[in-house]
Short mmCIF file of C-alpha atoms in Angstrom, two decimals:
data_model
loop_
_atom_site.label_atom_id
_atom_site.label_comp_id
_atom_site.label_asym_id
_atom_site.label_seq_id
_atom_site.Cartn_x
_atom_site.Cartn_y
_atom_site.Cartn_z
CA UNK A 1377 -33.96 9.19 0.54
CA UNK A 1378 -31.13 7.99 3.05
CA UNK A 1379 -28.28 9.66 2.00
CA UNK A 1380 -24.41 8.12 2.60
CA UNK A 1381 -20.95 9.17 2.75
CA UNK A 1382 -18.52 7.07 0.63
CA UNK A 1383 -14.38 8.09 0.20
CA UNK A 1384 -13.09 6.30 -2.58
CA UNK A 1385 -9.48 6.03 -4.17
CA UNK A 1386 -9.31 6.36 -7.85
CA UNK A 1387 -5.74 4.74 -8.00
CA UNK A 1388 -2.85 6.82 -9.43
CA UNK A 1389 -4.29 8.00 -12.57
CA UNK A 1390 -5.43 5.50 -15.63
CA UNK A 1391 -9.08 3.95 -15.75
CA UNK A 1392 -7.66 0.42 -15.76
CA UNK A 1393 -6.45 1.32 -12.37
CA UNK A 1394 -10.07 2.52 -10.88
CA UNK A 1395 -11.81 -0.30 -9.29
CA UNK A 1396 -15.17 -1.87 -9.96
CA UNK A 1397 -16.44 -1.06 -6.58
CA UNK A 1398 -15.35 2.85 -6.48
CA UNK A 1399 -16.99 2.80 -10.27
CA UNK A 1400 -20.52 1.58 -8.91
CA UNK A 1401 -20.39 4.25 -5.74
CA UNK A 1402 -19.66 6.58 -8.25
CA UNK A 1403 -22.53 5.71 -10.61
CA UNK A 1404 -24.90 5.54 -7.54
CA UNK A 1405 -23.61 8.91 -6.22
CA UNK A 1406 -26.12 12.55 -6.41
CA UNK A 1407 -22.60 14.62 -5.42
CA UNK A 1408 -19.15 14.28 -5.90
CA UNK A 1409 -16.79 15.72 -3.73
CA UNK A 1410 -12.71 16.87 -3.85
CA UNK A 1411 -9.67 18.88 -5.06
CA UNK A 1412 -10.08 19.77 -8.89
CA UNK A 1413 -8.01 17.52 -10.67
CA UNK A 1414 -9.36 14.53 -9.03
CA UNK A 1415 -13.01 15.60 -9.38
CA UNK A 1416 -11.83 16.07 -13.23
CA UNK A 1417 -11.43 12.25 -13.83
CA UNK A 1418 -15.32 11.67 -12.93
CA UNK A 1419 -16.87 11.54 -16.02
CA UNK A 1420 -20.63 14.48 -15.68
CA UNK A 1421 -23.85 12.91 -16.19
CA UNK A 1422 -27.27 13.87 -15.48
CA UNK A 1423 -27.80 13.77 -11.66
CA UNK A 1424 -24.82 14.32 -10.89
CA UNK A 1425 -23.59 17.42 -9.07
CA UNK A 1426 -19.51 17.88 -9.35
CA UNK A 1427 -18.01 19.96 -6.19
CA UNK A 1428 -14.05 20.88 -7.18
CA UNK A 1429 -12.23 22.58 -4.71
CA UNK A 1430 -8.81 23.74 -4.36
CA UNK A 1431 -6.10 22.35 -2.54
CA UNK A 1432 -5.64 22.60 1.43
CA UNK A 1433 -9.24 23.34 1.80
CA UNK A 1434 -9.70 19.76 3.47
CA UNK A 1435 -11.75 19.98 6.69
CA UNK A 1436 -14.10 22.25 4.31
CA UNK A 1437 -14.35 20.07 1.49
CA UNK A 1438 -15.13 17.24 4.50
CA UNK A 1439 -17.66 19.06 6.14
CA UNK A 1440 -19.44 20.01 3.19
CA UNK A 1441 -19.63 16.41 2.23
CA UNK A 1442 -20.59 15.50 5.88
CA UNK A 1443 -23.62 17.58 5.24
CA UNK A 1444 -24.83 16.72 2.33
CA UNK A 1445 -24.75 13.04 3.40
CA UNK A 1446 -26.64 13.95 6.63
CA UNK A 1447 -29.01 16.23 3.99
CA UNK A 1448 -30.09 13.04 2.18
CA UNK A 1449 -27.33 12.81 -0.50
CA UNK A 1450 -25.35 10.40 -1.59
CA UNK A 1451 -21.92 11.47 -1.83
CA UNK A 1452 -18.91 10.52 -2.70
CA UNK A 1453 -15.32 12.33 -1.94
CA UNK A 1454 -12.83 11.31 -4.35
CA UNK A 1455 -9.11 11.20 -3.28
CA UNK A 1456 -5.97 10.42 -6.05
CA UNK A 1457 -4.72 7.06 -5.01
CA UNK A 1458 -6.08 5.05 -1.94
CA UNK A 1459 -8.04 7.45 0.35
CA UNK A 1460 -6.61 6.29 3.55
CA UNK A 1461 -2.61 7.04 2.39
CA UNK A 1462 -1.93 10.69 2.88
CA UNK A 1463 -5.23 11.36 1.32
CA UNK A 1464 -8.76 12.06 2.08
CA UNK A 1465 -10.10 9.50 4.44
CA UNK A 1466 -8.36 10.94 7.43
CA UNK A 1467 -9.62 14.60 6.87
CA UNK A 1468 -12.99 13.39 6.91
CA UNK A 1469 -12.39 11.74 10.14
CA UNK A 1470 -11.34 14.90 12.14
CA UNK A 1471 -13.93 16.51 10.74
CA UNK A 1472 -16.70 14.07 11.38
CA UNK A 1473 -14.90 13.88 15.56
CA UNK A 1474 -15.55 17.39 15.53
CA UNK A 1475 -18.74 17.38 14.01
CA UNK A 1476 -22.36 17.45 15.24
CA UNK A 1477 -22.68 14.00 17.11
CA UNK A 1478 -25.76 13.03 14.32
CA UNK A 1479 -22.91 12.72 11.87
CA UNK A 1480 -22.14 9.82 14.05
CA UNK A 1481 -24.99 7.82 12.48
CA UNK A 1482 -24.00 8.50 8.46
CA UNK A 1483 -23.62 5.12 6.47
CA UNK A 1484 -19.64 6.05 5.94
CA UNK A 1485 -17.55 3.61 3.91
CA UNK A 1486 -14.23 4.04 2.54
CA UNK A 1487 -12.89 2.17 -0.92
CA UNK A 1488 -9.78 1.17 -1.45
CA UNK A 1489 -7.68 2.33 -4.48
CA UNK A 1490 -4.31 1.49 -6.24
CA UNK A 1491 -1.64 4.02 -3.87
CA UNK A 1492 0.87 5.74 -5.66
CA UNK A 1493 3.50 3.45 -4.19
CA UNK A 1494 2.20 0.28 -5.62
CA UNK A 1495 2.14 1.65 -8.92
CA UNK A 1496 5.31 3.17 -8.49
CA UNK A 1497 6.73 -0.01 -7.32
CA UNK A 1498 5.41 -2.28 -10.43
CA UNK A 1499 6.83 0.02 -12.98
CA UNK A 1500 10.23 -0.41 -11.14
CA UNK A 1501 9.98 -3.92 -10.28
CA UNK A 1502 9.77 -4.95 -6.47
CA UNK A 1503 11.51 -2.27 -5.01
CA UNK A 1504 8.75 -2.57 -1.97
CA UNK A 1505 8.99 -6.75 -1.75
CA UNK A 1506 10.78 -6.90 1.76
CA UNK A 1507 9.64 -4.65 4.80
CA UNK A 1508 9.44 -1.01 4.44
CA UNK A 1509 7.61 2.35 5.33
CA UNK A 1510 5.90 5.10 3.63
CA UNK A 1511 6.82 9.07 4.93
CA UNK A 1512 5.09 11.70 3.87
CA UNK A 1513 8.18 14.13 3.63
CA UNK A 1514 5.85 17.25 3.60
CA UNK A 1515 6.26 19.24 6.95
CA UNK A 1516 2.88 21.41 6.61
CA UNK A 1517 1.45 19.00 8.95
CA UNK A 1518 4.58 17.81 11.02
CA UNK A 1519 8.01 19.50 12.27
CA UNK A 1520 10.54 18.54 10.03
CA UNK A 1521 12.62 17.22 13.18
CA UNK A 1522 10.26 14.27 13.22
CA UNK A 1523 10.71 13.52 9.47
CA UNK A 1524 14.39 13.52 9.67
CA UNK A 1525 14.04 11.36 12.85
CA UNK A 1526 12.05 9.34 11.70
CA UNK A 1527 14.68 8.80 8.41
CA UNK A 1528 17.17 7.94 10.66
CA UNK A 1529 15.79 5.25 12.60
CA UNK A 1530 13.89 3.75 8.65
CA UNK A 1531 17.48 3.86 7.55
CA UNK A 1532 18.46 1.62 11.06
CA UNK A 1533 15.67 -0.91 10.55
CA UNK A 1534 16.76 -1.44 6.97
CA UNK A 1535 13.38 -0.34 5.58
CA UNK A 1536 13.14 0.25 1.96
CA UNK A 1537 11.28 3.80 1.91
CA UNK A 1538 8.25 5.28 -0.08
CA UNK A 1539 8.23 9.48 -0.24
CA UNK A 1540 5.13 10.70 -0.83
CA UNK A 1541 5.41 14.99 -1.31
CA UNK A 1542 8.89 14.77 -1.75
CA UNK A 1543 8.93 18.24 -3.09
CA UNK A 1544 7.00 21.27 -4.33
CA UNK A 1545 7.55 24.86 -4.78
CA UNK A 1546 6.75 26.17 -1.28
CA UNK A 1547 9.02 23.69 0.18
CA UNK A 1548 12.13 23.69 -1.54
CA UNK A 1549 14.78 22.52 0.53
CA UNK A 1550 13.29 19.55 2.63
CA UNK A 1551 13.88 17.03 0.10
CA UNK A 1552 17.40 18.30 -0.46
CA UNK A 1553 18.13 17.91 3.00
CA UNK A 1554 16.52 14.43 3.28
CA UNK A 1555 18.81 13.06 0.80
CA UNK A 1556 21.59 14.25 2.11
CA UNK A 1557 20.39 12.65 5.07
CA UNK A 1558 20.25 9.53 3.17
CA UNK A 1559 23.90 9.65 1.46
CA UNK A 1560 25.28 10.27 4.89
CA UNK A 1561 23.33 7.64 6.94
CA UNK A 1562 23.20 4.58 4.10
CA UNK A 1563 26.99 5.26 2.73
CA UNK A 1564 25.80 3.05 0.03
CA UNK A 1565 24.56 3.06 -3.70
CA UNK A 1566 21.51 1.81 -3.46
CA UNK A 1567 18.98 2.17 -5.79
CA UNK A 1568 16.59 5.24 -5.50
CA UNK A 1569 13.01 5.38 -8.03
CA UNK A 1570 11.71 8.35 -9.38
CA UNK A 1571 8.79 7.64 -10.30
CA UNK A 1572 6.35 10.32 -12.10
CA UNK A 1573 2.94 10.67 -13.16
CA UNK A 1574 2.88 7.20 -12.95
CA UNK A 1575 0.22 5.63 -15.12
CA UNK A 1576 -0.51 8.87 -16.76
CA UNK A 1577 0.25 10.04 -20.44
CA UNK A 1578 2.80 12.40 -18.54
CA UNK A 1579 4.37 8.89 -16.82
CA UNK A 1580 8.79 9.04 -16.16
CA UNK A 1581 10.95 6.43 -14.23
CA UNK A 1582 14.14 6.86 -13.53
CA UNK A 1583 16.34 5.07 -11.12
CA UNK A 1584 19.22 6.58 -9.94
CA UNK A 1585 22.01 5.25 -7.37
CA UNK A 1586 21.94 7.19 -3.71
CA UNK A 1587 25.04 9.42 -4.27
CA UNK A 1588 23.88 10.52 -7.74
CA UNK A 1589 20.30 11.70 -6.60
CA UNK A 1590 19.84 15.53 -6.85
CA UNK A 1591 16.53 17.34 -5.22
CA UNK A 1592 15.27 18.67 -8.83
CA UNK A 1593 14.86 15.00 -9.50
CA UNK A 1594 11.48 15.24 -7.87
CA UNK A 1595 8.40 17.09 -7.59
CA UNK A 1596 5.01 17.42 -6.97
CA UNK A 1597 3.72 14.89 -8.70
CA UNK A 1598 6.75 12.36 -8.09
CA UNK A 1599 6.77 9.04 -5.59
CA UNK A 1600 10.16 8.13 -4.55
CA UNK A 1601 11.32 5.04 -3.31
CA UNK A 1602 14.88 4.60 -1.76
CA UNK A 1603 15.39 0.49 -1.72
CA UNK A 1604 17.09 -1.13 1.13
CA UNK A 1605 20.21 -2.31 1.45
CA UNK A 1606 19.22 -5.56 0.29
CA UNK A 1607 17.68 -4.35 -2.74
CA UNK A 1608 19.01 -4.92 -6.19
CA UNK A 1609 18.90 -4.19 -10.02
CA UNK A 1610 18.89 -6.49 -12.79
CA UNK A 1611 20.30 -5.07 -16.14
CA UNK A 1612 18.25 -5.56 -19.40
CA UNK A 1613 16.98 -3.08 -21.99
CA UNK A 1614 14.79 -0.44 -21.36
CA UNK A 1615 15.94 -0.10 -17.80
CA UNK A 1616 16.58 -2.36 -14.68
CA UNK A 1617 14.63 -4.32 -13.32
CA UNK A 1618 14.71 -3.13 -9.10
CA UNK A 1619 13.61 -5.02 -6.74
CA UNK A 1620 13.82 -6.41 -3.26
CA UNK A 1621 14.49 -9.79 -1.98
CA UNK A 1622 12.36 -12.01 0.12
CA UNK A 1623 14.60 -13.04 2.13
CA UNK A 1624 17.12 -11.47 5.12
CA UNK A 1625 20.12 -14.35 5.73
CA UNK A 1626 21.03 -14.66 9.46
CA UNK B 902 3.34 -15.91 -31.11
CA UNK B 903 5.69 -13.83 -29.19
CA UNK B 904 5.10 -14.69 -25.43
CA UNK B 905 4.79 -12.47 -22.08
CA UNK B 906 5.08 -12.83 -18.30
CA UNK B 907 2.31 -10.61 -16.27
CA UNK B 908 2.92 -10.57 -12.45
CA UNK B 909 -1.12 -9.24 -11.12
CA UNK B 910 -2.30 -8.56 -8.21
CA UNK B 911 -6.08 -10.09 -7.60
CA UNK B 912 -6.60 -7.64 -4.36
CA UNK B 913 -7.91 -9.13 -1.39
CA UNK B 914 -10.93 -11.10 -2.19
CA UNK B 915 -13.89 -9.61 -3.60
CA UNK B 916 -14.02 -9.01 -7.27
CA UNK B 917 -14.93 -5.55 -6.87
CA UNK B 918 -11.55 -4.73 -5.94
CA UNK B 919 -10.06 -6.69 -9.09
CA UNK B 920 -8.59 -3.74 -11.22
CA UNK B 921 -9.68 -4.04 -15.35
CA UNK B 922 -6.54 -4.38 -15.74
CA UNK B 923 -5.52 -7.76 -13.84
CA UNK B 924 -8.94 -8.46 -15.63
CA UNK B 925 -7.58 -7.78 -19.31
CA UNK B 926 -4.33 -9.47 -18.90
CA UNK B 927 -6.52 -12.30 -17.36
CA UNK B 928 -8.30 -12.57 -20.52
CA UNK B 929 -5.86 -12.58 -23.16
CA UNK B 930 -3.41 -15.18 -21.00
CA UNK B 931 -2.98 -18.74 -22.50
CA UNK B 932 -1.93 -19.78 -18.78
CA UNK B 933 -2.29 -18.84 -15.36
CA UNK B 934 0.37 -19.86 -12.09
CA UNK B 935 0.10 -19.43 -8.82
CA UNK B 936 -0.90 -20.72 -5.34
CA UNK B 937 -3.51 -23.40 -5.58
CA UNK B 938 -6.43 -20.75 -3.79
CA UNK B 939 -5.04 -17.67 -5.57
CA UNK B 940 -5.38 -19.60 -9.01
CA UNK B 941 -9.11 -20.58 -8.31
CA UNK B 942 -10.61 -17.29 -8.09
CA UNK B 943 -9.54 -17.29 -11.78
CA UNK B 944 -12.70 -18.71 -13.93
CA UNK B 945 -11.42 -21.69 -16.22
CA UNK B 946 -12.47 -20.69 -19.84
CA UNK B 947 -11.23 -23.04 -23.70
CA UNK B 948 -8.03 -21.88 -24.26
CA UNK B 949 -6.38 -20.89 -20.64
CA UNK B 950 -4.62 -23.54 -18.91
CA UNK B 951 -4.46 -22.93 -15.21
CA UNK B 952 -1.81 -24.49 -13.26
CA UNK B 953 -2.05 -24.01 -9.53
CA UNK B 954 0.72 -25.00 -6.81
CA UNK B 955 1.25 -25.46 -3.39
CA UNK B 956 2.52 -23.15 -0.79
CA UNK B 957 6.26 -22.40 -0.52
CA UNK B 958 7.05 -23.26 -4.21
CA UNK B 959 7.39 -19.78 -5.13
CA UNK B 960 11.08 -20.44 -7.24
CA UNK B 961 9.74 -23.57 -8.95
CA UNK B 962 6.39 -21.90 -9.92
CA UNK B 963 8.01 -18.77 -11.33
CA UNK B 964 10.88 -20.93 -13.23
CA UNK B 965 8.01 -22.74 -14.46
CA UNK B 966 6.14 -19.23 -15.70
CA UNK B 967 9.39 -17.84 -17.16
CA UNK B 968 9.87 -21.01 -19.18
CA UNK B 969 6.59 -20.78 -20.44
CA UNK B 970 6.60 -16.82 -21.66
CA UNK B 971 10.24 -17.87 -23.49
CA UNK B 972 8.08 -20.43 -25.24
CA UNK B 973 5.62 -18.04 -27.04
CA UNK B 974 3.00 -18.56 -24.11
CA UNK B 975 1.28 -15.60 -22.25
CA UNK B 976 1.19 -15.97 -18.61
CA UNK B 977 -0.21 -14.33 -15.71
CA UNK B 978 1.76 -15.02 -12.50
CA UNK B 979 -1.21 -14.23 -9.88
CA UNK B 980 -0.68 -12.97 -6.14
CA UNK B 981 -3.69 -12.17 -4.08
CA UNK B 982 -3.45 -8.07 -3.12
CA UNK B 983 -0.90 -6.17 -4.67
CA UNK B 984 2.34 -8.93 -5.88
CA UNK B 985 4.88 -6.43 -4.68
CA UNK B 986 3.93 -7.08 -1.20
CA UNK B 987 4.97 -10.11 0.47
CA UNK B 988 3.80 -11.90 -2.61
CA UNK B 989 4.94 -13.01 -5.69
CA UNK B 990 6.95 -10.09 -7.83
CA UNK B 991 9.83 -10.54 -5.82
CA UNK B 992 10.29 -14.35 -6.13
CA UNK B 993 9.60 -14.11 -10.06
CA UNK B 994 12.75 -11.68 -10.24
CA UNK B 995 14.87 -13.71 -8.13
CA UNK B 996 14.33 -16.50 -10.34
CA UNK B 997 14.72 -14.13 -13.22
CA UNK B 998 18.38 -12.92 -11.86
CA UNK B 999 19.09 -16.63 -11.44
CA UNK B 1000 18.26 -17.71 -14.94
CA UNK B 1001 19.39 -18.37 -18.34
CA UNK B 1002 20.46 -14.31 -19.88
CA UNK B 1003 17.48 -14.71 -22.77
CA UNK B 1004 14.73 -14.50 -20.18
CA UNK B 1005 16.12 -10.96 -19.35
CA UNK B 1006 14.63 -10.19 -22.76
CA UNK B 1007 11.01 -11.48 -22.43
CA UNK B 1008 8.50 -8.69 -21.92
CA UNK B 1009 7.42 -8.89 -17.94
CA UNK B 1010 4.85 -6.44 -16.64
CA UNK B 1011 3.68 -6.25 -12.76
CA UNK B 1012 0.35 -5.10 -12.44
CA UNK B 1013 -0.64 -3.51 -8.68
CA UNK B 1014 -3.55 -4.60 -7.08
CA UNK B 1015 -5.52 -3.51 -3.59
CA UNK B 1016 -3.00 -4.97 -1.23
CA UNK B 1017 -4.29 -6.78 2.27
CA UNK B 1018 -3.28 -3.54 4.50
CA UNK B 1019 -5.26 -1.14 2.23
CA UNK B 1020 -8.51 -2.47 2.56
CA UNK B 1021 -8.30 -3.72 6.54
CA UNK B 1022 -7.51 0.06 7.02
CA UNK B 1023 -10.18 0.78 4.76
CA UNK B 1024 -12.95 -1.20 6.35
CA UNK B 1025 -11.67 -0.05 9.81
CA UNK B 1026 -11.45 4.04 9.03
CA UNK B 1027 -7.85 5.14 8.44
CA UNK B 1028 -5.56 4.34 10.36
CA UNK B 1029 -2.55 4.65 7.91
CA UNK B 1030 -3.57 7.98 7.59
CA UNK B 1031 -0.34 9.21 8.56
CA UNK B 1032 3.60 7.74 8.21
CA UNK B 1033 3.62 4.05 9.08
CA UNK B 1034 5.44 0.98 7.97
CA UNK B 1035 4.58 -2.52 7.02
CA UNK B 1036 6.64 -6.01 8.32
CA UNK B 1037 6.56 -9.38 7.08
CA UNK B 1038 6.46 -10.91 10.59
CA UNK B 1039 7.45 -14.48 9.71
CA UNK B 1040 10.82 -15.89 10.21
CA UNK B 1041 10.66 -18.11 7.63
CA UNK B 1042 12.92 -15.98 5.51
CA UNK B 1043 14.73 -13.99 7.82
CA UNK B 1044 16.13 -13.91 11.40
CA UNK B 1045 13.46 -12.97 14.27
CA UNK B 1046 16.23 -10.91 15.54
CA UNK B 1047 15.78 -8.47 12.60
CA UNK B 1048 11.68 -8.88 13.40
CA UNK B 1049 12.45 -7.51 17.05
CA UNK B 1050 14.80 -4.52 16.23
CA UNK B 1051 12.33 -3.36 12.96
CA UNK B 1052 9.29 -3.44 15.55
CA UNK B 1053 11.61 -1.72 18.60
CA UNK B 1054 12.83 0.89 15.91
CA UNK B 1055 9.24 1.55 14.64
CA UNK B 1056 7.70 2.19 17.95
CA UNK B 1057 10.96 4.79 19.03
CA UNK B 1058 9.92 6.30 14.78
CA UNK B 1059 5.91 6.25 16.39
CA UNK B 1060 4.57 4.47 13.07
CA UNK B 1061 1.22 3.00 12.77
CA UNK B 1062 2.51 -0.64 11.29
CA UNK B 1063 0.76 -3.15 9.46
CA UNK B 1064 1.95 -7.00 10.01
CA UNK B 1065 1.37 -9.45 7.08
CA UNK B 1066 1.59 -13.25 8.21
CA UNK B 1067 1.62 -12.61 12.08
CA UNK B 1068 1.19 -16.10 13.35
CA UNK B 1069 0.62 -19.59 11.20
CA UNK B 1070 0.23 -23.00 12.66
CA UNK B 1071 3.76 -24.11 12.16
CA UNK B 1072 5.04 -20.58 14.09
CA UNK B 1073 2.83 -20.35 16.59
CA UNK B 1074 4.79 -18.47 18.91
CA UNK B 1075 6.34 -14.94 17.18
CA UNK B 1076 3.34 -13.11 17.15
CA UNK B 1077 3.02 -13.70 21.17
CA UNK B 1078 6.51 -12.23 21.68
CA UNK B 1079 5.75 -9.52 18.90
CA UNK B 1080 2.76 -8.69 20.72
CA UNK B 1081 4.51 -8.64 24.34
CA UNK B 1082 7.63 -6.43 22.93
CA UNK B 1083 4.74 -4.16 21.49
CA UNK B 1084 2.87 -3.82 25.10
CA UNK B 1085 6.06 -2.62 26.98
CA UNK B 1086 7.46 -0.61 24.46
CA UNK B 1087 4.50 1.33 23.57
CA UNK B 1088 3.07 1.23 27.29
CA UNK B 1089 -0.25 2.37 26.14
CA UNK B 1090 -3.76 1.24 24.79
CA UNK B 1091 -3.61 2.11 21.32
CA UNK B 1092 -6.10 0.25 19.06
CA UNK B 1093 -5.05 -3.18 16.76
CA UNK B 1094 -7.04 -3.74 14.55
CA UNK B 1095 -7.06 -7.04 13.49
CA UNK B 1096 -8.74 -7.43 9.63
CA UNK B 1097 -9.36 -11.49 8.91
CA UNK B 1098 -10.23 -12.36 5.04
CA UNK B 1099 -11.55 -8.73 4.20
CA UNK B 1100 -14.03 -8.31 0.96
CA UNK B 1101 -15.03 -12.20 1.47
CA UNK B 1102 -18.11 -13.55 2.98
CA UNK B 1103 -15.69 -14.95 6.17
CA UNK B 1104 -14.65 -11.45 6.74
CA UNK B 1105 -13.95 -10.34 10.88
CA UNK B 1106 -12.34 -7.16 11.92
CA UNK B 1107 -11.87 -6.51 15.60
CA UNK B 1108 -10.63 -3.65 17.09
CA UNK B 1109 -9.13 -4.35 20.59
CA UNK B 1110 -6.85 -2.12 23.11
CA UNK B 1111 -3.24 -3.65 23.13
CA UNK B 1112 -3.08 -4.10 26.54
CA UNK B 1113 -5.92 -6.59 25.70
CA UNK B 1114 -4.52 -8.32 22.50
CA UNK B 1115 -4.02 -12.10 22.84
CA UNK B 1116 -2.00 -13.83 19.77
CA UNK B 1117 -4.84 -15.77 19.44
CA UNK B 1118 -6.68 -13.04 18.00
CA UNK B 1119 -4.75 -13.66 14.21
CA UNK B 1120 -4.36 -16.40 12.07
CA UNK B 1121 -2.83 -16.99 8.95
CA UNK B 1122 -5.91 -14.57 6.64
CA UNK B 1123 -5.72 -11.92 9.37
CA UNK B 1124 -3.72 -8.52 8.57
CA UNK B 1125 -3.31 -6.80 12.03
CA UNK B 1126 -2.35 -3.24 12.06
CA UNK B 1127 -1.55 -1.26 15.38
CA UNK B 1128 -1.88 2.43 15.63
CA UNK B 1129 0.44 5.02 16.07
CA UNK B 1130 0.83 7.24 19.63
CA UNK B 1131 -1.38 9.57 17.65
CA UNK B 1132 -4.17 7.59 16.45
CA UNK B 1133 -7.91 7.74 17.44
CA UNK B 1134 -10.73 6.32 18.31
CA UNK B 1135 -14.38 7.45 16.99
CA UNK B 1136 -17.08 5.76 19.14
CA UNK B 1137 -20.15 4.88 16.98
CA UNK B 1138 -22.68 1.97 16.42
CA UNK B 1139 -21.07 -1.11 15.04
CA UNK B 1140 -18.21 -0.42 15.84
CA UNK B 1141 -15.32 2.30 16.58
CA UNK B 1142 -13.93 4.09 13.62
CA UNK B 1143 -9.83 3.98 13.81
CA UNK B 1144 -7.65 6.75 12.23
CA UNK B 1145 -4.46 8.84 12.53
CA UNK B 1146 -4.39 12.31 12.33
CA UNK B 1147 -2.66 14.04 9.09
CA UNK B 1148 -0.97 16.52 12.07
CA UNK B 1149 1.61 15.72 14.27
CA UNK B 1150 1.88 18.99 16.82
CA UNK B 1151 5.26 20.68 16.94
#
């Protein structure tokens, strides 16, 4: 049996967002790798081993799926979202660089998926229709002087923003501080999404203007977007409509 | 019959990256608008009218859709990859804003799809692993002024950036001075990677040193992204594998 390495995105949460090509790797798949509530949306069968593992256990969970692949198996590692957005894909990568140089020669693909930020986006409108960037505002992995640097200069090119880890209980305070960034450096009231659980049973959106945002408006399993400062809200029941135009006039 | 407008995103090409849920809307529409390729990869079936258009029509075409929904007809506005990016979400809501008040009542859903960036990074490794940002860089709709400061103020933030539209027959020129602006300001030879017509059967994707880009190298189906200071290079048989770190040292 030749075994092979897939990483696939299951998109933010609901089936209708799980593509046709991530369901046939996972129907083909012997293992199934990743954190425990993303593991918990693959459905058991016979044949099928399920490996959950807890959070920040990454380069693990990679290398164990590294060798099974080289072992023969046919694995895939599941990430929330699209694998290759603050997710999975990248893990795997340092750990295959660092890896024996056999795992080199593993059939590896990655799969697209629906990223919270699209999702996010489409419940709002088209918040994300002009140019923009997408921070992870987590500083586990970065110093938090290059986060709020690299606010700054998003808030200079006029990017509309996408915040992926906005907040959790270990960190507090970074979130508070980034808005405050925010009020200070847009001096506007533009429109900011909270967006949570999007797609799920658990699913909130609320959008809120700059100066009224508060940090407990966000957590874990929130995506913010802050719109640009070209970006605008259409009133109608139910909630605005947000979203950002095409165009830039000279 | 009480009418809807659905904005969907077809993804990139193939149909396994067409999400069940562009599918289901697909199936219970009475019509389907959009650009005259876009509106093709929809299969004609009794009852669904398909009315394709040509480029640059995008205010006309959604009028057109709108009109339709506040008739009693269901319609599916579709974008290829996601409609929020650089596609059609935006121009529906500006003609929306624009428009008679009732429309503000119809029911309008935008459903995500696998946008052109996702899968180009997919098929290349993951190089959006880590913050990055994503330009429009046509001047059709805004000043190439704004182009040049949003791609000088991204290399001083060090994001990995993915350009939709880089270079079309009637601009043939931007993506040369794009590309020259990127090779002084970044002074090294990070990897492009440029993706043309991923998940069809006329799919390319080169990855080439910047130093050594030539605008040549993109058309209008390519999506080029260009790594951050960080990103990396995995040497293997048919080709490198491209991705970005999750860490940036302090």
């Amino acid at each position: 049996m030749s075994g092979w390495l897939v990483i696939a995105g299951l998109g933010p949460g609901a089936d209708g967002l799980v593509t046709p090509e991530v369901r046939a790797a996972l129907a083909e798949a012997t293992d199934v790798v990743g954190y425990i509530p993303y593991v918990a949306r693959v459905a058991p069968r016979p044949g099928l081993t399920l490996h959950p593992s807890d959070n920040r256990v990454e380069i693990d969970r990679s290398r164990h799926a590294l060798e099974m692949a080289a072992a023969g198996r046919r694995v895939v590692v599941v990430s929330s979202g699209d694998p290759g957005v603050f997710a999975m894909a990248s893990a795997v990568f340092e750990a295959l660089e660092a890896g024996p140089p056999a795992w080199r020669d593993l059939e590896i693909r990655v799969l697209p998926g629906i990223t919270a930020m699209l999702a996010a986006a489409a419940r709002a409108g088209a918040p994300l229709g002009h140019d923009f960037c997408t921070l992870n505002l987590s500083d586990n992995l970065k110093p938090w002087a290059l986060i709020e640097k690299r606010l700054r200069l998003a808030v200079e090119a006029d990017f509309a923003m996408a915040f992926y880890n906005p907040r959790s209980k270990s960190r507090p305070d970074g979130f508070r501080r980034a808005l405050d960034l925010l009020k200070t450096a847009c001096g506007d009231a533009r429109p900011v999404i909270f967006a949570r659980a999007v797609s799920t049973p658990e699913e909130e959106i609320r959008v809120v203007p700059l100066p009224e945002t508060t940090p407990e408006m966000a957590d874990m399993r929130t995506l913010v977007i802050v719109g640009a400062s070209t970006t605008r809200l259409i009133a109608r029941q139910g909630g605005p409509i947000v979203y950002t135009p095409r165009s830039v006039p000279a």
